[in-house]
Amino acid sequence: MPENPLIQQRKVVFCETLQSYPLARLLVQCSSCNRFFAACCPDGSFGDDWALPHDDDHPTCHHSKLVYTDGACTNNGSPHAKAGLGITIGGEHTFEDLELKYSWSIPVDGTVDAAGPRTSQRAELLAALEGLKKLEKLDKLREASGYEDKEHTQLAMLQPHKQFDRATYIVVTDSEYVVKGITEWFPTWRRRGWRTSYGKEPTNLDLFMKLDEYVTTLEDDKVAVGFWHIPRELNRNADALAKRATGA
């Protein structure tokens, strides 16, 4: 598993210095590329001299890429339920003739989830999985196309790291179910032979297994992956995208 002091057992844990900052200040957006990132610690963990962007000479730290995710479901669990996924990794961004899409509103149908019933919890898990896939797909497209924003590269050169370093992906969600499920409950279920403390198979185990498998694949590819639980009010964009996907 890749080493990253921000990620501990797949949870996001900020350094002591940044733990005193308001949570909203740790969620930052680059004014050049419009992507979302986590603030970096100024304690030398990554070799940086700053944690947060504060002027043109000290741009946003680009080590940890964020994907905000959420799931929604109308008529939860019923035969008439409709579920949707909301995913965003930044504001819309256009460079020359290349238009980059950074937000998605995805209805859940058989191609997205063929196995289970339509529920809000399944939608939240699916959103986390699809969000990681969006991050990886965009990075691979950038690498394959040789895309480079020269102005942004000049700013990024002020920092001792590559502009589009694939070191860390972070799923940002207001779903405690997703974060605790994949970071705490899943390892316990594994030790118990995929059983809860009541001896039953965990609900949505199929999706937890898919999420773990995908995260493990990224980790094997030297990408650290973390999960970050935030208040609902800080996840409004993904929430709106998820609700839109349900048709509500």
XYZ file of C-alpha atoms in Angstrom:
248
model
C 0.000 0.000 0.000
C 1.386 3.471 -0.880
C 2.591 5.513 2.072
C 0.776 8.771 2.742
C 0.627 10.365 6.211
C -2.830 11.752 5.405
C -4.292 8.244 4.991
C -4.451 5.882 7.963
C -6.256 2.578 7.428
C -8.075 4.210 4.522
C -9.318 7.070 6.711
C -8.328 10.711 6.238
C -6.458 11.971 9.304
C -4.939 15.448 9.093
C -1.734 16.448 10.826
C -2.015 18.120 14.223
C -1.428 21.576 12.722
C -4.401 21.360 10.366
C -6.722 19.722 12.895
C -7.255 23.185 14.393
C -8.486 24.604 11.059
C -12.212 24.848 10.252
C -13.167 21.822 8.180
C -14.301 23.931 5.228
C -10.778 25.383 4.879
C -9.322 21.922 4.392
C -11.490 21.429 1.303
C -9.788 23.567 -1.324
C -10.204 24.275 -5.035
C -7.483 25.255 -7.480
C -8.292 28.544 -9.221
C -6.407 27.381 -12.321
C -7.582 23.817 -12.989
C -10.837 24.062 -10.947
C -10.159 20.679 -9.297
C -10.898 19.917 -5.632
C -8.030 18.965 -3.303
C -7.324 18.398 0.377
C -5.065 20.907 2.091
C -1.515 19.701 2.682
C 0.197 19.789 6.045
C 2.911 22.464 6.450
C 5.033 20.236 8.671
C 7.223 18.795 5.931
C 5.120 15.674 5.380
C 5.187 16.359 1.642
C 8.054 18.853 1.567
C 5.709 21.820 1.228
C 6.074 25.158 2.986
C 2.371 25.978 2.989
C -0.884 24.235 3.742
C -3.476 26.431 2.079
C -3.482 28.717 -0.973
C -3.149 32.337 0.049
C -1.773 34.186 -2.985
C -0.720 33.688 -6.615
C 2.803 32.667 -5.622
C 1.550 29.880 -3.336
C -1.068 27.899 -5.279
C -3.209 25.038 -4.084
C -1.408 21.903 -2.969
C -2.230 19.168 -5.509
C -1.195 16.011 -3.654
C -4.620 14.684 -2.625
C -7.424 14.734 -5.203
C -10.963 14.851 -3.874
C -14.124 13.363 -5.308
C -17.358 14.402 -3.600
C -19.976 11.655 -3.804
C -23.556 11.082 -2.718
C -26.429 8.740 -3.409
C -30.163 9.367 -3.342
C -33.242 7.196 -3.599
C -36.961 7.905 -3.854
C -39.412 5.324 -2.453
C -36.433 3.725 -0.721
C -36.363 -0.070 -1.040
C -39.749 -0.355 -2.768
C -40.399 -1.843 -6.224
C -40.937 1.712 -7.502
C -37.720 3.106 -6.035
C -35.461 5.251 -8.212
C -31.844 5.793 -7.200
C -29.222 8.215 -8.433
C -25.543 9.021 -7.970
C -23.947 12.437 -7.613
C -20.224 12.846 -8.283
C -18.070 15.962 -8.609
C -14.304 16.467 -8.709
C -14.298 20.179 -9.544
C -15.885 23.005 -11.494
C -16.187 22.801 -15.260
C -12.898 23.479 -17.024
C -12.077 24.167 -20.678
C -8.585 24.341 -22.111
C -8.296 25.292 -25.805
C -10.604 22.772 -27.546
C -10.588 20.276 -24.685
C -13.670 20.464 -22.459
C -13.251 18.576 -19.217
C -16.344 17.352 -17.416
C -15.951 17.316 -13.650
C -19.520 16.606 -12.418
C -21.875 13.705 -13.084
C -25.510 12.920 -12.318
C -26.009 9.182 -12.907
C -29.363 7.331 -12.710
C -29.008 3.836 -11.261
C -30.209 1.211 -13.718
C -29.277 -2.370 -14.474
C -25.990 -1.354 -16.057
C -24.924 0.435 -12.862
C -26.300 -2.066 -10.345
C -27.861 -5.255 -11.635
C -27.924 -7.171 -8.365
C -29.549 -5.304 -5.537
C -32.681 -3.353 -4.664
C -32.761 0.419 -5.080
C -31.868 1.939 -1.702
C -30.088 5.061 -0.517
C -27.289 3.038 1.091
C -26.567 1.110 -2.102
C -26.603 4.392 -4.004
C -24.061 5.893 -1.587
C -21.751 2.898 -2.022
C -22.130 2.959 -5.799
C -21.350 6.686 -5.842
C -18.101 6.115 -3.928
C -17.086 3.365 -6.360
C -18.012 5.358 -9.468
C -16.276 8.435 -8.072
C -12.970 6.606 -7.790
C -13.410 5.311 -11.328
C -13.942 8.868 -12.586
C -10.730 10.043 -10.904
C -8.700 7.198 -12.366
C -10.224 7.529 -15.840
C -9.512 11.255 -16.006
C -5.929 10.799 -14.844
C -5.324 8.107 -17.450
C -6.827 10.310 -20.156
C -4.521 13.143 -19.138
C -1.507 10.859 -19.157
C -2.403 9.369 -22.544
C -3.187 12.718 -24.198
C -0.262 14.620 -22.743
C -2.688 17.353 -21.667
C -0.909 20.268 -20.015
C -2.156 23.685 -18.952
C 1.013 25.779 -19.304
C -0.146 28.539 -16.958
C -1.111 25.989 -14.343
C 2.160 24.096 -14.775
C 4.128 27.277 -14.104
C 2.218 27.765 -10.865
C 2.581 24.123 -9.894
C 6.342 24.302 -10.436
C 6.485 26.562 -7.386
C 5.663 23.428 -5.415
C 7.951 20.367 -5.173
C 5.544 17.896 -6.771
C 4.129 17.074 -10.180
C 1.014 18.849 -11.403
C -1.068 15.714 -11.885
C 0.563 13.332 -9.435
C -1.689 10.283 -8.954
C -0.478 9.753 -5.402
C -3.755 10.074 -3.486
C -7.493 9.808 -4.166
C -9.974 10.769 -1.439
C -13.697 9.977 -1.449
C -15.524 12.815 0.328
C -19.017 11.884 1.497
C -21.590 12.738 4.141
C -22.369 9.014 4.438
C -21.016 7.655 7.702
C -22.283 4.278 6.477
C -19.825 4.281 3.578
C -16.816 5.549 5.536
C -17.244 3.352 8.609
C -18.344 0.443 6.462
C -15.237 0.283 4.283
C -12.689 1.376 6.929
C -13.965 -0.329 10.101
C -16.721 -2.857 9.528
C -15.365 -4.503 6.375
C -12.090 -5.710 7.994
C -14.106 -7.058 10.935
C -16.517 -8.898 8.660
C -13.557 -10.451 6.864
C -12.121 -11.776 10.133
C -15.522 -13.222 11.039
C -15.905 -15.063 7.753
C -18.147 -12.371 6.268
C -20.571 -12.339 9.154
C -21.796 -9.572 11.452
C -21.676 -9.845 15.239
C -25.165 -11.382 14.945
C -23.906 -14.111 12.621
C -25.690 -12.716 9.569
C -24.323 -11.714 6.182
C -23.764 -7.944 6.120
C -26.228 -5.891 4.112
C -24.809 -4.767 0.747
C -21.755 -6.998 1.167
C -21.527 -7.355 -2.617
C -20.944 -3.617 -3.055
C -18.525 -3.380 -0.141
C -16.532 -6.182 -1.770
C -16.533 -4.386 -5.129
C -15.408 -1.157 -3.474
C -12.642 -2.918 -1.548
C -11.493 -4.736 -4.684
C -11.269 -1.492 -6.653
C -9.457 0.335 -3.845
C -6.993 -2.550 -3.560
C -6.349 -2.390 -7.315
C -5.563 1.322 -7.032
C -3.300 0.705 -4.048
C -1.453 -1.970 -6.016
C -0.984 0.713 -8.688
C 0.639 2.945 -6.042
C -2.385 5.187 -5.510
C -3.261 5.810 -1.857
C -7.032 5.876 -1.267
C -8.817 7.467 1.669
C -12.395 8.085 2.790
C -13.462 11.326 4.460
C -16.765 11.826 6.278
C -18.009 15.431 6.169
C -21.245 17.169 7.252
C -24.110 17.156 4.758
C -23.956 20.943 4.322
C -20.455 20.621 2.843
C -21.628 18.043 0.304
C -24.480 19.973 -1.288
C -23.226 19.780 -4.869
C -22.994 15.985 -4.900
C -26.317 15.764 -3.056
C -28.048 17.904 -5.695
C -26.528 15.842 -8.512
C -27.723 12.601 -6.897
C -31.263 13.903 -6.412
C -31.357 15.137 -10.002
C -30.463 11.637 -11.190
C -33.545 10.188 -9.464
C -35.799 12.532 -11.425
C -37.153 14.007 -8.202
